[in-house]
Structure formats: structure tokens, C-alpha cells
mmCIF file with all atom_site columns, C-alpha atoms in Angstrom:
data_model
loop_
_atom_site.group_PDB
_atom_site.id
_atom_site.type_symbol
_atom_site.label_atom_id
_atom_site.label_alt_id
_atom_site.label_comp_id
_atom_site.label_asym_id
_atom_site.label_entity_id
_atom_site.label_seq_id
_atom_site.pdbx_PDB_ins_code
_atom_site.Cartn_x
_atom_site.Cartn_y
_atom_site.Cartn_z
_atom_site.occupancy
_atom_site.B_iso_or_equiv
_atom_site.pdbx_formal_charge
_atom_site.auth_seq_id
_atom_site.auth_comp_id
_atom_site.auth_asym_id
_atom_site.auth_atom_id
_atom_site.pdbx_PDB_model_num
ATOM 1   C CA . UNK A 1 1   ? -15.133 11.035  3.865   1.00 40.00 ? 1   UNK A CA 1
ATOM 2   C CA . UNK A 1 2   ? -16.352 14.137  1.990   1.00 40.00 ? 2   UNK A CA 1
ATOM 3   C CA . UNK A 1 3   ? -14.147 17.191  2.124   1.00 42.00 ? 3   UNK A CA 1
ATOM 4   C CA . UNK A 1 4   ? -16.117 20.391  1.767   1.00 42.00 ? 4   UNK A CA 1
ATOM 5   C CA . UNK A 1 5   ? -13.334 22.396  1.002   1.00 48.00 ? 5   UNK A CA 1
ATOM 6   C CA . UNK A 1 6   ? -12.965 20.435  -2.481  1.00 55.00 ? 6   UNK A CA 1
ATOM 7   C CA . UNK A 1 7   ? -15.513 20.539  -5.422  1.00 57.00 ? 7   UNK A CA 1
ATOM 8   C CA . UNK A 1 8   ? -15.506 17.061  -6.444  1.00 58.00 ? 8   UNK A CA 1
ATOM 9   C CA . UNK A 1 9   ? -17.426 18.542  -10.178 1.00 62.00 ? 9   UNK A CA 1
ATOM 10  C CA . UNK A 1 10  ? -14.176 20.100  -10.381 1.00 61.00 ? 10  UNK A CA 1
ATOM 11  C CA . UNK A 1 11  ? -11.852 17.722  -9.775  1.00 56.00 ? 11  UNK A CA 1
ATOM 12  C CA . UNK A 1 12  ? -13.730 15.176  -12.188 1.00 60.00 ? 12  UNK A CA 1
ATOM 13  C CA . UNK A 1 13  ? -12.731 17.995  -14.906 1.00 65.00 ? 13  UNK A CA 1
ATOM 14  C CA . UNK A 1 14  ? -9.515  18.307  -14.444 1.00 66.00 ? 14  UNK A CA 1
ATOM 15  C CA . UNK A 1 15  ? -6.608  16.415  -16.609 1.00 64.00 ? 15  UNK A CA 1
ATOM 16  C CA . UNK A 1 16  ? -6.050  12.560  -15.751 1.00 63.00 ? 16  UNK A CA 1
ATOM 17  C CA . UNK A 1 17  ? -2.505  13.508  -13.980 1.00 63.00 ? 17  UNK A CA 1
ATOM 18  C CA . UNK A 1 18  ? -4.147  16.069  -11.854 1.00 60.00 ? 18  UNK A CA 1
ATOM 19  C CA . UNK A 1 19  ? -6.738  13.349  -10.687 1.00 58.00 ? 19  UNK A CA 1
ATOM 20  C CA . UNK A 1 20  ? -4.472  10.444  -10.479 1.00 62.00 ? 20  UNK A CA 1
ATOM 21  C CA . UNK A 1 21  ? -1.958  13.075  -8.197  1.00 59.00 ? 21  UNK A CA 1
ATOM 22  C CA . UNK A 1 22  ? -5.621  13.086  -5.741  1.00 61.00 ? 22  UNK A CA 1
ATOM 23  C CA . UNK A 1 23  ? -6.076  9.968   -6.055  1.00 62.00 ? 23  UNK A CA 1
ATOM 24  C CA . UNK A 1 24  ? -9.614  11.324  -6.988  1.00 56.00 ? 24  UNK A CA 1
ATOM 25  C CA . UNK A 1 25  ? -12.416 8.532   -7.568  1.00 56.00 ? 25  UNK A CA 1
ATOM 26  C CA . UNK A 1 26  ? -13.081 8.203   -11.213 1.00 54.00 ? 26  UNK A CA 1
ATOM 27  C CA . UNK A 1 27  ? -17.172 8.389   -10.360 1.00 52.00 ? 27  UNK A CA 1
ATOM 28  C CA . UNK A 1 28  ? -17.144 10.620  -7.769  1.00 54.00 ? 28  UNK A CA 1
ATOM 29  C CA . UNK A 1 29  ? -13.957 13.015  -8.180  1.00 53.00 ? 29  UNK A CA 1
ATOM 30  C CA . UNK A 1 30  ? -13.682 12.421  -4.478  1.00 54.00 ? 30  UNK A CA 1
ATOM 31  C CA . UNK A 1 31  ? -10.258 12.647  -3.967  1.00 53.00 ? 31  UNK A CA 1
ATOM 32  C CA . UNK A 1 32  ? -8.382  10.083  -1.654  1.00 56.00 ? 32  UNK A CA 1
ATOM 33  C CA . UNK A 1 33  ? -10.162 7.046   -3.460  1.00 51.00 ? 33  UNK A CA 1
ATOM 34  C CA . UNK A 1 34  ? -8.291  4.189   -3.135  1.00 53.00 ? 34  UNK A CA 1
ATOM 35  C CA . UNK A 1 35  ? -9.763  1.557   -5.820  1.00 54.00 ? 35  UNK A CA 1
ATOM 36  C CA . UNK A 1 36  ? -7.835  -1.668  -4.562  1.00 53.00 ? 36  UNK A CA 1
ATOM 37  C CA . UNK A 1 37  ? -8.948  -1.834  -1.146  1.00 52.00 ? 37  UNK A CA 1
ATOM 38  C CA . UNK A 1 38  ? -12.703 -0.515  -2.982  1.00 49.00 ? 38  UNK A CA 1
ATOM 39  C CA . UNK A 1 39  ? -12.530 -3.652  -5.503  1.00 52.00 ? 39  UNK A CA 1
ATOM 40  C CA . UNK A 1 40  ? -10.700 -6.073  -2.897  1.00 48.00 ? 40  UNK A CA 1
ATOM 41  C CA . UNK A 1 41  ? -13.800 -4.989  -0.678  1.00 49.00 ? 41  UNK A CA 1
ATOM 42  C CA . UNK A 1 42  ? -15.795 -5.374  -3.472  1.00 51.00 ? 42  UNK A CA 1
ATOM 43  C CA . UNK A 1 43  ? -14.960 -9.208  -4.360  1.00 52.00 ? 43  UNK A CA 1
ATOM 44  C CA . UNK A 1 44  ? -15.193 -10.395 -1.042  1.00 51.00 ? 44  UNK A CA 1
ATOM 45  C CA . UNK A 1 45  ? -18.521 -8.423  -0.531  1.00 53.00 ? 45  UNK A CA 1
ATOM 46  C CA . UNK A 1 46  ? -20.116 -10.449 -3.745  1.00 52.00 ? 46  UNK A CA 1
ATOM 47  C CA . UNK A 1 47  ? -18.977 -13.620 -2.367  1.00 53.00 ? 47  UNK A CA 1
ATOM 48  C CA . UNK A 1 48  ? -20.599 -13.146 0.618   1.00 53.00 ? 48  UNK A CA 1
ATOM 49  C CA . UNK A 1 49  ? -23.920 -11.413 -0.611  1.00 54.00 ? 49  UNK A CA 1
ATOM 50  C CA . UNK A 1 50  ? -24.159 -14.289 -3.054  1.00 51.00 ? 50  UNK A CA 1
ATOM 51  C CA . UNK A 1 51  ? -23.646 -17.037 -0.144  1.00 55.00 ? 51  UNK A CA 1
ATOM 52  C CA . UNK A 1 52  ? -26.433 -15.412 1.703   1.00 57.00 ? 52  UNK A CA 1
ATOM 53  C CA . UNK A 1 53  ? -28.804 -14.691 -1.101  1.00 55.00 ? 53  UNK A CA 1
ATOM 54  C CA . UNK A 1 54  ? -28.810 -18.395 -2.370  1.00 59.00 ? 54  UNK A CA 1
ATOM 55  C CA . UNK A 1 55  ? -31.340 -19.142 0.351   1.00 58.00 ? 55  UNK A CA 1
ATOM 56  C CA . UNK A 1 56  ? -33.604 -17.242 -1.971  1.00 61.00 ? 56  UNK A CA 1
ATOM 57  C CA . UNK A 1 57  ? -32.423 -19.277 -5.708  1.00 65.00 ? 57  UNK A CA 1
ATOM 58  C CA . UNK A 1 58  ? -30.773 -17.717 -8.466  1.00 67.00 ? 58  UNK A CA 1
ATOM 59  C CA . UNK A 1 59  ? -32.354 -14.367 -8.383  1.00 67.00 ? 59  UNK A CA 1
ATOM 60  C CA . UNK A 1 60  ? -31.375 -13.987 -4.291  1.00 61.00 ? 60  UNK A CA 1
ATOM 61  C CA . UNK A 1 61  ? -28.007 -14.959 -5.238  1.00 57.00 ? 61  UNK A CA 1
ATOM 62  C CA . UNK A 1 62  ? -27.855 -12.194 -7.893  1.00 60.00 ? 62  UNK A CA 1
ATOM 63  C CA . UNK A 1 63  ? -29.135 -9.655  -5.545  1.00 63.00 ? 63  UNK A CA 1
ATOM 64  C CA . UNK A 1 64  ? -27.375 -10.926 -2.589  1.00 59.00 ? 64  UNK A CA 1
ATOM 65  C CA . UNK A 1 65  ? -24.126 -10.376 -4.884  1.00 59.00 ? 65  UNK A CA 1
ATOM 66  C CA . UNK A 1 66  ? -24.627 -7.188  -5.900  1.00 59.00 ? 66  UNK A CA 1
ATOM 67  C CA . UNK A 1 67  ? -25.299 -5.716  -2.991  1.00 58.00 ? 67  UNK A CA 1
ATOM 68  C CA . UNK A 1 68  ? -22.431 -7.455  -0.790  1.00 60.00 ? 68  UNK A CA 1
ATOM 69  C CA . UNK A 1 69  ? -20.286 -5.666  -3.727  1.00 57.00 ? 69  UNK A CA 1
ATOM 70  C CA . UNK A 1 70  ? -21.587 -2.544  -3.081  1.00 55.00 ? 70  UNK A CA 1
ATOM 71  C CA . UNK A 1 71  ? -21.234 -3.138  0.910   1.00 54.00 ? 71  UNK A CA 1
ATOM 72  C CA . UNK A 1 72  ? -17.780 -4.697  0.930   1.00 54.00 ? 72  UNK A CA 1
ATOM 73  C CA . UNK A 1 73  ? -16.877 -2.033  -1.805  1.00 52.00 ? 73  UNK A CA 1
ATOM 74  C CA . UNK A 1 74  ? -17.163 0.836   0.776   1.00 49.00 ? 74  UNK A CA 1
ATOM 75  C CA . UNK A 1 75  ? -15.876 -1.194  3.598   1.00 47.00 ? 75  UNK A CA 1
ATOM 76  C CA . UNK A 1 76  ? -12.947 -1.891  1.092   1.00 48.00 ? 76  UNK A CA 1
ATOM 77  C CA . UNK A 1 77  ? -12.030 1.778   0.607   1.00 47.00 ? 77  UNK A CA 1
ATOM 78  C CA . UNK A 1 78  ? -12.354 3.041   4.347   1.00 48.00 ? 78  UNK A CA 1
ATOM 79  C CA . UNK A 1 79  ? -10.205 0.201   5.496   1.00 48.00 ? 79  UNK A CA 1
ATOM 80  C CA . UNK A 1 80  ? -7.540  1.383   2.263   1.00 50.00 ? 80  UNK A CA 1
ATOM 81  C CA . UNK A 1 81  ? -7.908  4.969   3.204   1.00 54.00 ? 81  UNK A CA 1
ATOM 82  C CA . UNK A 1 82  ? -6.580  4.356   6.509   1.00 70.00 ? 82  UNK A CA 1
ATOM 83  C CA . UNK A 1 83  ? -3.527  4.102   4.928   1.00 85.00 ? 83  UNK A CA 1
ATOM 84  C CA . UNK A 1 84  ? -2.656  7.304   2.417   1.00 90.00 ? 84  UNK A CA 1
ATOM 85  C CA . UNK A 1 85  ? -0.350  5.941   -0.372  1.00 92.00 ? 85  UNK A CA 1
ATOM 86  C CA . UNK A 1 86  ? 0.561   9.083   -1.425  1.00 92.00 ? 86  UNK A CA 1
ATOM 87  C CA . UNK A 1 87  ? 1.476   10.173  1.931   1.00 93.00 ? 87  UNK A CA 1
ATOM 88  C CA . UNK A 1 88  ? 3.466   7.180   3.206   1.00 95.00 ? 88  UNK A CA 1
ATOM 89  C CA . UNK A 1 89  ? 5.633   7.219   -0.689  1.00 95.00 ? 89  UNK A CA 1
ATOM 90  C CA . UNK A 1 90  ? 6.508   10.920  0.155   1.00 95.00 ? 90  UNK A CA 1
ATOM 91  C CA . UNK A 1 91  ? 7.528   9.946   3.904   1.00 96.00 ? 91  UNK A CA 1
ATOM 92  C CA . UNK A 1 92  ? 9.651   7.141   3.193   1.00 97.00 ? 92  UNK A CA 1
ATOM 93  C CA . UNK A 1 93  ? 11.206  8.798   -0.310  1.00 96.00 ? 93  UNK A CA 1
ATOM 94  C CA . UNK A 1 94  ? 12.656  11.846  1.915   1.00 96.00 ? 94  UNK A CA 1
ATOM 95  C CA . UNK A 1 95  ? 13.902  9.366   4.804   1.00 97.00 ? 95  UNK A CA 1
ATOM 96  C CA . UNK A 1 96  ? 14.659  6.021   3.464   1.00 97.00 ? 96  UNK A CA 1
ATOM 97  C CA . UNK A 1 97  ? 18.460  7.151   2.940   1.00 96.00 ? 97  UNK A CA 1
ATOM 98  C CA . UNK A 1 98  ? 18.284  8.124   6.705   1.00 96.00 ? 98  UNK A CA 1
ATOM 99  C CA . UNK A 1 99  ? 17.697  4.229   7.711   1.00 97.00 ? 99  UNK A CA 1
ATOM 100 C CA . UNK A 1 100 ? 20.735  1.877   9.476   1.00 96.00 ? 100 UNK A CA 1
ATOM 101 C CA . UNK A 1 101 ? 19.769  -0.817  6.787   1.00 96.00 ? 101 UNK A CA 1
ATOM 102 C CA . UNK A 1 102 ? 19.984  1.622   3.953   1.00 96.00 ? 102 UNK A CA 1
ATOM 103 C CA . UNK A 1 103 ? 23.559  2.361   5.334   1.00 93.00 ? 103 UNK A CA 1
ATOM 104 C CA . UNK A 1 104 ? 24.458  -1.293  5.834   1.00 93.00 ? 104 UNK A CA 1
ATOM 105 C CA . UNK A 1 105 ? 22.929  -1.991  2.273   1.00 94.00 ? 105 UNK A CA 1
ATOM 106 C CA . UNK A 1 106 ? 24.879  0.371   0.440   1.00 93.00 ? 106 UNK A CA 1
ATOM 107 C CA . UNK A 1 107 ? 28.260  -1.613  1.178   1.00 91.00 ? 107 UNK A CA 1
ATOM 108 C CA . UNK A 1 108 ? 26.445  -4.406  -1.316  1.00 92.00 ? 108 UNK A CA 1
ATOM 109 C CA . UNK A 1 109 ? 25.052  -1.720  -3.856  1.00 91.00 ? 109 UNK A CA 1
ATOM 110 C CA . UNK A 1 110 ? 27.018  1.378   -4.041  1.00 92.00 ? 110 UNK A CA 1
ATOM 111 C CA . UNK A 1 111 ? 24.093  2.831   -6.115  1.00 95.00 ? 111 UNK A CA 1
ATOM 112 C CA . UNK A 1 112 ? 21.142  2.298   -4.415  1.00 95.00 ? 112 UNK A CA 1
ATOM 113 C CA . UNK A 1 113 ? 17.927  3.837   -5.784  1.00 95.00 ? 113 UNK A CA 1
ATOM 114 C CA . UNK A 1 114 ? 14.504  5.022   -3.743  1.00 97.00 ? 114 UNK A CA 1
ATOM 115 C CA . UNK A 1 115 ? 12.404  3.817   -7.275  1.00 97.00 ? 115 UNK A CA 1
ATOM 116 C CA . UNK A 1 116 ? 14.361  0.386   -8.332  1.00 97.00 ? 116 UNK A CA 1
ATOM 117 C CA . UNK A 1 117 ? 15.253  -0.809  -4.963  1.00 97.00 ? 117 UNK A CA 1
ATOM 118 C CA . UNK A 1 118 ? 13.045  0.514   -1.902  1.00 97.00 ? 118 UNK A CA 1
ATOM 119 C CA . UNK A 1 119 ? 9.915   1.631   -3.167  1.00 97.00 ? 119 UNK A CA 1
ATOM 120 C CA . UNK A 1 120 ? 8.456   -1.974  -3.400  1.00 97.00 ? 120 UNK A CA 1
ATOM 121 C CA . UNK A 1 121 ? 9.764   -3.042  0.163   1.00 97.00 ? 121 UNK A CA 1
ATOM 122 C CA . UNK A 1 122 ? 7.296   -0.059  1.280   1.00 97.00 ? 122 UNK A CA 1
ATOM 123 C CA . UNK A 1 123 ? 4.846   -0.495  -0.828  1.00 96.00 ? 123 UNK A CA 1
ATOM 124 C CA . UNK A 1 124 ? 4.284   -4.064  0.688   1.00 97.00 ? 124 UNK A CA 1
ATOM 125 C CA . UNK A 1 125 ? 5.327   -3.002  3.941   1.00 96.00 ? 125 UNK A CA 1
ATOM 126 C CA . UNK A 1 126 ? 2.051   -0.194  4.214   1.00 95.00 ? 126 UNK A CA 1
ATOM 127 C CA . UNK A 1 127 ? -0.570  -2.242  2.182   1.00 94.00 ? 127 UNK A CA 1
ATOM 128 C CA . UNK A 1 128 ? -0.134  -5.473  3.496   1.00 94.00 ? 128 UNK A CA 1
ATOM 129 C CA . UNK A 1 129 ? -0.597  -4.083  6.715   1.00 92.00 ? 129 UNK A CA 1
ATOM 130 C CA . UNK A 1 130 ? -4.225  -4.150  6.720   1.00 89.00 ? 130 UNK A CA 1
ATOM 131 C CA . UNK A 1 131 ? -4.416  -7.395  5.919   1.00 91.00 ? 131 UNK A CA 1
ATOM 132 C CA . UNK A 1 132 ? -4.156  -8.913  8.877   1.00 91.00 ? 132 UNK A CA 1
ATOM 133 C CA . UNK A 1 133 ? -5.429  -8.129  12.434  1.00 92.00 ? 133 UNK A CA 1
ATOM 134 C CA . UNK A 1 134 ? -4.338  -5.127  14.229  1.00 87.00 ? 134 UNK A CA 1
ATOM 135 C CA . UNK A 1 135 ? -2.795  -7.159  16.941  1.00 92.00 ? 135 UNK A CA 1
ATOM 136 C CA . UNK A 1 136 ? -0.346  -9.292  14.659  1.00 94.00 ? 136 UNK A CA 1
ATOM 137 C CA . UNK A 1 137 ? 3.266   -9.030  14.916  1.00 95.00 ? 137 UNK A CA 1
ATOM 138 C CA . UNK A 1 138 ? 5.490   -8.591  11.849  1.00 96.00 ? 138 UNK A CA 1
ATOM 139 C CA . UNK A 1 139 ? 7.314   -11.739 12.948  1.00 97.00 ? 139 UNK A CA 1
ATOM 140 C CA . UNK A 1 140 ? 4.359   -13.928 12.599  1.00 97.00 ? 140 UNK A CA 1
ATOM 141 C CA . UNK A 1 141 ? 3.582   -13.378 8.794   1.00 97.00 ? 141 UNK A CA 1
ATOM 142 C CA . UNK A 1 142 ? 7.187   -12.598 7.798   1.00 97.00 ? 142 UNK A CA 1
ATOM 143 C CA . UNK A 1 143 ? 7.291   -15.799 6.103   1.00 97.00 ? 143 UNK A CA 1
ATOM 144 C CA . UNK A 1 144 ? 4.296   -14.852 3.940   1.00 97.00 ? 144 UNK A CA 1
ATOM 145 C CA . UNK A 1 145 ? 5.567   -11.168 3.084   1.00 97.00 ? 145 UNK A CA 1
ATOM 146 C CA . UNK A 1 146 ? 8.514   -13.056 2.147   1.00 97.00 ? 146 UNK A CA 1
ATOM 147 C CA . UNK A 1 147 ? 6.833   -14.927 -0.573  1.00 97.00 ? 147 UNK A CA 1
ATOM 148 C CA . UNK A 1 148 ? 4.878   -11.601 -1.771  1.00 96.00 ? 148 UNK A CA 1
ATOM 149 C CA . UNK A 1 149 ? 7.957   -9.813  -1.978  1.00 97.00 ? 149 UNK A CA 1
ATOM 150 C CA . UNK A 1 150 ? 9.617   -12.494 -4.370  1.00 96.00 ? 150 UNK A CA 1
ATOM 151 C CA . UNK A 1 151 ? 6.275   -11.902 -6.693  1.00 95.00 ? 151 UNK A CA 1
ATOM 152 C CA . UNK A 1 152 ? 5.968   -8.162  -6.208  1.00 94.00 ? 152 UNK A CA 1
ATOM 153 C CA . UNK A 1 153 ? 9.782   -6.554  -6.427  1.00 95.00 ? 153 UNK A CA 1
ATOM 154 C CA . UNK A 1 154 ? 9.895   -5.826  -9.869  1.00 94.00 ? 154 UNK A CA 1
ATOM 155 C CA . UNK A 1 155 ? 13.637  -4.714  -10.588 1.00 95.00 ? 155 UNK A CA 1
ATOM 156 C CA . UNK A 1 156 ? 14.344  -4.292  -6.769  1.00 97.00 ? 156 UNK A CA 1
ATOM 157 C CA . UNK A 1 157 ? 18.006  -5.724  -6.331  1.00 96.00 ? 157 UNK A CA 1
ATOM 158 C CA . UNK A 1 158 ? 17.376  -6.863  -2.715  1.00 97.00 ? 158 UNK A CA 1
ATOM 159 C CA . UNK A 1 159 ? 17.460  -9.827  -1.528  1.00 97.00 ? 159 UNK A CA 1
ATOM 160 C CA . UNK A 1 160 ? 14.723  -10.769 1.049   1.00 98.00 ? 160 UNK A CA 1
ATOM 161 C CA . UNK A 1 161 ? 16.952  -10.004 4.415   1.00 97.00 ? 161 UNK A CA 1
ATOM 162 C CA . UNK A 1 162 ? 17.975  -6.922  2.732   1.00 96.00 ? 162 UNK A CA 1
ATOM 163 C CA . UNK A 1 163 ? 14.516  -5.763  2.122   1.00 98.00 ? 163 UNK A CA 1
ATOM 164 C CA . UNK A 1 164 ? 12.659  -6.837  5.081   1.00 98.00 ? 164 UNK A CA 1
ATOM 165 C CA . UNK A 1 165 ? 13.764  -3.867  7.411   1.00 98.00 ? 165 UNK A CA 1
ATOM 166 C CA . UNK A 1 166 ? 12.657  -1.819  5.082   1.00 98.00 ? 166 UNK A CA 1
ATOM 167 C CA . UNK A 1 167 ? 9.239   -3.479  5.182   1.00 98.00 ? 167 UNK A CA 1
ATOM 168 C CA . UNK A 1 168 ? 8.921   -4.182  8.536   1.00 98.00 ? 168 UNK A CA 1
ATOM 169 C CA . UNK A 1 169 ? 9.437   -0.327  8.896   1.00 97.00 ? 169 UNK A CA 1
ATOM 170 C CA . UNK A 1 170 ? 6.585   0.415   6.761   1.00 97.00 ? 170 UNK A CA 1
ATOM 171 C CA . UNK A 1 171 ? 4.984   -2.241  8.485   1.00 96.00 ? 171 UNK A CA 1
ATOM 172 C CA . UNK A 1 172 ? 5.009   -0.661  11.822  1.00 95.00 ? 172 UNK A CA 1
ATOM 173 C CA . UNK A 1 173 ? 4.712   2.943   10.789  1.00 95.00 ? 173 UNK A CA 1
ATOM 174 C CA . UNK A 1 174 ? 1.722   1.981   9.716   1.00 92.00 ? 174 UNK A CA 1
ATOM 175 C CA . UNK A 1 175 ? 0.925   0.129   12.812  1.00 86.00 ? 175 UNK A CA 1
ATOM 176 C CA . UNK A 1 176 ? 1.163   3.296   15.284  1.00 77.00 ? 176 UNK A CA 1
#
């Protein structure tokens, strides 16, 4: 996913803000790099390469290891960079106030905040996405975003059926 347009020496030099506003890759300066999907990719990758290479002892397993990190490493960032981050924060900070259950929500919290309250319910909604297979329906694994959300909310103030619109609408953007 090179961009010729972008000097990737350059980008390695430039201040840690600058990079982390690319999302450049710390190795490459690529920008765009996405290094949870890369090291979720890259986990299940050693597992596997390590299964396989234990036909051939300790030193196939090794082997087989490293390079099913390296494999499920790259498979691991194209799968995250089908989903920008960056670009699905900006949508949803400029139009979450815009949503019916941000208007129904704001009878229970008058002060409602895009950073405390919403930006998790996102967050879960576009990276949990990928997680499953294309075809599956929000409804079917609402039960297990459910549970994520109670570990991942942070300071939200919502309550489960308060967040999951806003989820499910990440969720589907996503989905399109």
C-alpha cells in the first residue's frame, strides 16, 4: 500500500506527533500503519507457523513461527487498513450530535461529550467489525459487543442500550 506521493525517509524524521497524526509505521514511515491488526495478525500467524513447523522438531517450530508472524503480520495490517481510524473518529466526531439516539440520550445526560461518552461506542463499533465474517449481522454478536463494551468504555456514562446504536452505527458504516 505504498503511496508515491509520500517520502516515507521523511516521514520517519519527522516529530512523534506528526507520525502518530499518519499513523506512519515506526519501521517503515509508511503512513496508514495500523499496528493492532499488524500484531493481532502477527500472534495468530506464529501460532499457526509453529503448528505447522512442529512436523519438522524444535527448529521447524521456530521457523514455522517466525515466519507465520511475519505472514499473519501483513495479513493483520491489510485487513486493519480496511478500516481508517483516523478517518472514521473524524466522521463520527462531526456527526455523532446529528444521531436520533444522541437526541434521545441527551434527556438522561444533559452534557453529553464526543471524548467521555461516544468515542468508545465507535471505536468498538469500527474495529470489531472485522472480526467477524462479512456476512454477520450486528444482531448475532450483540451479546458479545455487549460484554466488550463493559471492559472497554473507560469513563463512558452509557449504559449498554444507550451505547449500542451508536455502535451498531459504526458497525454498519463500516459494513457498506
Amino acid at each position: 500500500m505504498s503511496n508515491s506521493n509520500i517520502d516515507n525517509e521523511v516521514v520517519k524524521n519527522l516529530s512523534k506527533e506528526q507520525r502518530e497524526q499518519l499513523n506512519a509505521d515506526p519501521i517503515s514511515g509508511e503512513p496508514g500503519a495500523h499496528p493492532i491488526g499488524t500484531g493481532v495478525g502477527a500472534v495468530g500467524g506464529a501460532a499457526g507457523g509453529a503448528a505447522i513447523g512442529a512436523v519438522g522438531g524444535p527448529i521447524g517450530v521456530a521457523i514455522g513461527g517466525v515466519v507465520g508472524a511475519v505472514v499473519g503480520g501483513l495479513a493483520g495490517k491489510n485487513v486493519a487498513e480496511a478500516v481508517n481510524p483516523t478517518e472514521e473518529d473524524i466522521y463520527w466526531r462531526e456527526t455523532y450530535i446529528s444521531r436520533p439516539y444522541y437526541k434521545e440520550t441527551i434527556h438522561i445526560h444533559d452534557d453529553l461529550d464526543y471524548d467521555r461518552d461516544y468515542h468508545d461506542a465507535y471505536l468498538l463499533g469500527y474495529t470489531s467489525r472485522s472480526n467477524y465474517p462479512y456476512e454477520t449481522k450486528f444482531e448475532e454478536v450483540e451479546s458479545d459487543l455487549k460484554l466488550q463494551w463493559e471492559k472497554t468504555k473507560r469513563e463512558s456514562r452509557l449504559k449498554w442500550e444507550e451505547a449500542k446504536h451508536a455502535v451498531k452505527d459504526a458497525w454498519e458504516r463500516v459494513t457498506r
